[in-house]
Short mmCIF file of C-alpha atoms in Angstrom, two decimals:
data_model
loop_
_atom_site.label_atom_id
_atom_site.label_comp_id
_atom_site.label_asym_id
_atom_site.label_seq_id
_atom_site.Cartn_x
_atom_site.Cartn_y
_atom_site.Cartn_z
CA MET W 8 -4.50 37.78 44.78
CA LYS W 9 -3.45 40.45 42.29
CA LEU W 10 -3.18 39.73 38.56
CA ILE W 11 -0.88 41.64 36.20
CA ALA W 12 -0.24 41.30 32.46
CA LEU W 13 3.45 41.89 31.66
CA PRO W 14 3.94 42.74 27.96
CA ALA W 15 6.66 40.80 26.15
CA PHE W 16 7.90 40.72 22.55
CA ALA W 17 5.48 42.28 20.05
CA ASP W 18 2.20 40.96 21.42
CA ASN W 19 2.78 38.39 24.20
CA TYR W 20 1.56 38.66 27.76
CA ILE W 21 3.34 37.02 30.67
CA TRP W 22 0.75 36.70 33.42
CA LEU W 23 1.91 37.43 36.96
CA LEU W 24 -0.18 36.55 39.99
CA HIS W 25 0.92 37.58 43.47
CA THR W 26 -0.01 37.65 47.12
CA ASP W 27 1.62 39.99 49.64
CA ARG W 28 4.75 37.81 49.67
CA HIS W 29 4.79 35.36 46.78
CA ALA W 30 4.54 35.57 42.99
CA LEU W 31 3.75 33.17 40.19
CA VAL W 32 4.23 33.72 36.44
CA VAL W 33 2.74 31.99 33.42
CA ASP W 34 4.51 31.35 30.12
CA PRO W 35 7.61 33.54 30.54
CA GLY W 36 9.00 33.59 27.02
CA ASP W 37 11.34 36.37 28.10
CA SER W 38 12.90 36.66 31.54
CA ALA W 39 13.58 40.41 31.34
CA PRO W 40 10.05 41.75 32.02
CA VAL W 41 9.64 39.37 34.94
CA LEU W 42 13.01 40.19 36.49
CA ALA W 43 12.40 43.91 36.07
CA TRP W 44 9.03 43.63 37.82
CA MET W 45 10.48 41.52 40.61
CA GLN W 46 13.34 44.00 41.10
CA ALA W 47 10.75 46.77 41.48
CA HIS W 48 8.92 44.68 44.11
CA PRO W 49 11.73 43.30 46.31
CA SER W 50 9.36 42.14 49.06
CA LEU W 51 7.94 39.45 46.75
CA GLN W 52 9.45 36.07 45.97
CA LEU W 53 8.91 34.36 42.60
CA ASP W 54 8.47 30.74 43.61
CA THR W 55 6.36 29.13 40.86
CA ILE W 56 6.29 29.20 37.06
CA LEU W 57 3.46 27.68 35.01
CA VAL W 58 3.95 26.69 31.37
CA THR W 59 1.14 25.81 28.97
CA HIS W 60 3.17 24.47 26.02
CA HIS W 61 6.65 24.16 24.59
CA HIS W 62 6.89 27.05 22.10
CA ALA W 63 9.88 29.32 22.63
CA ASP W 64 7.84 32.49 23.15
CA HIS W 65 6.41 30.75 26.23
CA THR W 66 9.55 29.03 27.54
CA GLY W 67 12.50 31.20 26.51
CA GLY W 68 12.87 32.85 29.91
CA LEU W 69 12.67 29.70 32.00
CA ALA W 70 16.36 28.92 32.37
CA GLU W 71 17.34 32.37 33.61
CA LEU W 72 14.33 32.70 35.91
CA VAL W 73 14.99 29.32 37.51
CA ALA W 74 18.69 30.14 37.89
CA ARG W 75 17.94 33.55 39.44
CA THR W 76 15.02 32.61 41.69
CA GLY W 77 14.99 28.83 42.19
CA ALA W 78 11.30 28.79 41.27
CA ARG W 79 9.63 25.44 40.61
CA VAL W 80 8.30 24.89 37.08
CA LEU W 81 5.04 23.09 36.35
CA GLY W 82 4.13 22.29 32.76
CA PRO W 83 2.76 19.73 30.31
CA ALA W 84 3.84 16.17 30.97
CA LEU W 85 3.61 15.33 27.26
CA GLU W 86 5.98 18.04 26.01
CA GLN W 87 9.71 18.62 26.31
CA MET W 88 10.70 21.59 28.46
CA PRO W 89 14.11 23.32 28.52
CA VAL W 90 14.40 23.02 32.32
CA PRO W 91 13.39 20.34 34.85
CA THR W 92 9.62 20.50 35.11
CA GLN W 93 6.91 18.86 37.17
CA GLY W 94 4.81 17.28 34.42
CA LEU W 95 1.05 17.67 34.66
CA GLN W 96 -1.83 15.95 32.87
CA GLN W 97 -5.62 16.07 32.73
CA GLY W 98 -7.14 15.89 36.19
CA ASP W 99 -3.98 16.85 38.05
CA GLY W 100 -4.06 19.63 40.60
CA PHE W 101 -1.68 21.52 42.83
CA ASP W 102 -1.67 24.14 45.57
CA TRP W 103 -0.06 27.55 45.45
CA HIS W 104 -0.28 29.24 48.85
CA GLY W 105 -3.83 28.06 49.40
CA LEU W 106 -5.00 28.57 45.82
CA GLN W 107 -6.01 25.24 44.26
CA PHE W 108 -5.25 24.86 40.56
CA GLN W 109 -6.89 22.38 38.20
CA VAL W 110 -5.11 21.16 35.07
CA HIS W 111 -6.91 20.64 31.76
CA GLU W 112 -5.36 19.03 28.69
CA VAL W 113 -6.28 21.14 25.66
CA PRO W 114 -4.44 19.74 22.60
CA GLY W 115 -4.75 21.36 19.20
CA HIS W 116 -2.23 24.18 19.00
CA THR W 117 0.33 21.66 20.27
CA LEU W 118 -0.30 18.04 21.20
CA GLY W 119 0.50 18.38 24.89
CA HIS W 120 -0.91 21.86 25.56
CA ILE W 121 -2.45 22.31 29.00
CA ALA W 122 -4.47 25.05 30.72
CA PHE W 123 -4.68 26.04 34.38
CA TRP W 124 -7.91 27.01 36.19
CA ALA W 125 -8.25 28.29 39.76
CA GLN W 126 -10.83 30.01 41.97
CA PRO W 127 -9.31 32.67 44.25
CA THR W 128 -11.38 33.39 47.33
CA GLY W 129 -13.75 36.28 46.75
CA GLN W 130 -12.64 36.80 43.14
CA ASP W 131 -13.68 35.57 39.71
CA PRO W 132 -11.93 32.38 38.61
CA LEU W 133 -8.72 32.46 36.58
CA LEU W 134 -8.09 30.56 33.34
CA PHE W 135 -4.54 30.56 32.00
CA CYS W 136 -5.08 29.04 28.56
CA GLY W 137 -1.90 29.86 26.65
CA ASP W 138 -2.48 29.71 22.90
CA THR W 139 -5.55 27.46 22.87
CA LEU W 140 -8.22 30.12 23.39
CA PHE W 141 -7.74 33.77 22.43
CA SER W 142 -10.23 36.57 22.84
CA GLY W 143 -12.29 36.31 19.69
CA GLY W 144 -10.22 33.43 18.35
CA CYS W 145 -8.20 30.29 18.94
CA GLY W 146 -4.68 29.07 18.25
CA ARG W 147 -3.46 27.76 14.93
CA LEU W 148 -3.35 23.99 14.60
CA PHE W 149 0.39 23.44 14.44
CA GLU W 150 0.34 19.89 15.80
CA GLY W 151 -3.21 18.82 16.60
CA THR W 152 -6.35 18.19 14.58
CA PRO W 153 -9.55 20.23 14.20
CA ALA W 154 -11.39 17.55 16.20
CA GLN W 155 -8.89 17.90 19.07
CA MET W 156 -9.13 21.68 19.12
CA LEU W 157 -12.93 21.64 18.97
CA ASP W 158 -13.01 19.24 21.92
CA SER W 159 -10.50 21.38 23.84
CA LEU W 160 -12.54 24.52 23.31
CA ASP W 161 -15.73 22.71 24.29
CA ARG W 162 -14.16 21.74 27.60
CA LEU W 163 -12.90 25.25 28.27
CA ALA W 164 -16.32 26.69 27.41
CA ALA W 165 -17.86 24.41 30.05
CA LEU W 166 -15.90 26.13 32.84
CA PRO W 167 -17.70 28.78 34.94
CA GLY W 168 -18.71 31.73 32.78
CA ALA W 169 -17.18 34.30 35.14
CA SER W 170 -13.71 32.80 34.60
CA ARG W 171 -11.19 35.43 33.55
CA VAL W 172 -9.61 34.28 30.28
CA CYS W 173 -5.88 35.01 30.50
CA CYS W 174 -4.49 34.07 27.11
CA ALA W 175 -0.96 34.73 25.98
CA HIS W 176 -1.31 37.16 23.07
CA GLU W 177 -2.90 40.51 22.29
CA TYR W 178 -4.60 39.31 19.11
CA THR W 179 -8.04 40.59 20.03
CA LEU W 180 -8.70 43.28 17.42
CA SER W 181 -7.56 41.13 14.49
CA ASN W 182 -9.62 38.23 15.82
CA LEU W 183 -12.71 40.40 16.25
CA LYS W 184 -12.34 41.77 12.73
CA PHE W 185 -12.60 38.20 11.48
CA ALA W 186 -15.44 37.38 13.88
CA LEU W 187 -17.43 40.32 12.46
CA ALA W 188 -16.93 38.94 8.95
CA VAL W 189 -18.37 35.63 10.12
CA GLU W 190 -21.22 36.98 12.25
CA PRO W 191 -21.86 40.65 11.36
CA GLY W 192 -25.28 40.71 13.01
CA ASN W 193 -24.00 39.68 16.47
CA LEU W 194 -24.80 42.69 18.68
CA ALA W 195 -22.66 41.45 21.58
CA LEU W 196 -19.74 41.16 19.17
CA GLN W 197 -20.31 44.67 17.84
CA ASP W 198 -20.31 46.04 21.39
CA HIS W 199 -17.16 44.12 22.31
CA TRP W 200 -15.38 45.36 19.18
CA ALA W 201 -16.14 48.96 20.19
CA HIS W 202 -15.01 48.30 23.78
CA CYS W 203 -11.73 46.68 22.74
CA THR W 204 -11.04 49.35 20.14
CA ARG W 205 -11.28 51.98 22.89
CA LEU W 206 -8.93 49.98 25.12
CA ARG W 207 -6.29 49.55 22.42
CA SER W 208 -6.50 53.25 21.47
CA GLN W 209 -5.24 53.85 25.02
CA THR W 210 -2.64 51.03 24.69
CA LEU W 211 -4.51 49.08 27.38
CA PRO W 212 -4.84 45.28 27.32
CA THR W 213 -8.11 43.77 26.12
CA LEU W 214 -7.48 40.95 28.60
CA PRO W 215 -8.52 39.30 30.76
CA VAL W 216 -12.02 38.82 29.43
CA ALA W 217 -14.89 36.88 30.97
CA LEU W 218 -15.48 33.44 29.51
CA HIS W 219 -19.19 34.17 29.17
CA THR W 220 -18.28 37.11 26.93
CA GLU W 221 -16.17 34.82 24.77
CA CYS W 222 -19.05 32.37 24.47
CA ALA W 223 -21.17 35.24 23.12
CA ILE W 224 -18.68 36.68 20.61
CA ASN W 225 -15.99 34.11 19.69
CA PRO W 226 -16.82 32.20 16.47
CA PHE W 227 -14.59 29.30 17.49
CA LEU W 228 -16.70 28.77 20.62
CA ARG W 229 -19.84 29.31 18.52
CA SER W 230 -19.13 27.11 15.50
CA ARG W 231 -22.30 25.07 16.14
CA GLN W 232 -24.49 28.19 16.31
CA ALA W 233 -26.73 28.43 13.26
CA SER W 234 -25.46 31.89 12.29
CA VAL W 235 -21.81 30.82 12.38
CA ALA W 236 -22.33 27.43 10.76
CA ALA W 237 -24.34 28.98 7.92
CA ALA W 238 -21.62 31.55 7.22
CA VAL W 239 -18.94 28.86 7.20
CA ARG W 240 -20.93 26.60 4.88
CA GLN W 241 -21.51 29.49 2.51
CA HIS W 242 -17.75 30.00 2.49
CA ASP W 243 -16.89 26.28 2.18
CA ARG W 244 -19.56 23.85 0.97
CA LEU W 245 -17.50 20.88 2.25
CA ALA W 246 -18.33 21.92 5.83
CA VAL W 247 -21.04 19.37 6.54
CA ASP W 248 -20.70 18.49 10.24
CA ASP W 249 -19.31 19.91 13.49
CA VAL W 250 -15.67 18.98 12.84
CA THR W 251 -15.52 19.93 9.16
CA THR W 252 -17.30 23.19 9.96
CA PHE W 253 -14.76 23.98 12.65
CA ALA W 254 -11.89 23.02 10.32
CA ALA W 255 -13.27 25.27 7.58
CA LEU W 256 -13.69 28.13 10.06
CA ARG W 257 -10.07 27.79 11.18
CA GLN W 258 -8.87 27.71 7.56
CA TRP W 259 -10.98 30.76 6.76
CA LYS W 260 -9.26 32.60 9.60
CA ASN W 261 -5.84 31.44 8.37
CA ASP W 262 -6.54 33.00 4.96
CA PHE W 263 -8.38 36.10 6.22
CA ARG W 264 -6.82 39.52 5.58
#
């Protein structure tokens, strides 16, 4: 299994996974990068498209890709898709050429948001998490509640630490800048900031990133850690428990410049 990040729009990634003959893409907000890649690799067939949530920058390319390739689309059962879709919910699974995918409901960014996890043979696991978990951050709460997002992130954090986090946006440096404001003494975070800064200076993706790295540097996965909670409560004295602390952390990020 080979994994490729196809850039789209200003900062999206469309993830493409392929074997020697078949390809799968995740969250194709734009059909053009996918079609161009497929044209350059005529021996491969795009047969499956995964969608994490309904936002247009994740679904805008679906209609043309389905029309051009006939690929099946699998996405959230609780959200409206622009093309016929096999709806998936928590606990569902499916097979893609011998690779078994698990489906996790992760509401917060949207109410029906899902994530896909799989363990390729001989490789680190894959986590396609859309806009729920970003490197160094998490998605804005457009539809869900802080309690929902905290629970969603808790469940993602419980997956194997070697899982490769394949989120849908290159937001890493801006997220890490905020994370350093929250937890300036975090040595792992300082090292990761330097690493990602070098990558972006070469216009290379900062993704995928190991989940265990995220658990060490991402304030939204660390909101119960004493260092993070203390910083949040100094910023907002109404943060008195896990949920209000997480809500205050998310609002702090919303306002951070």
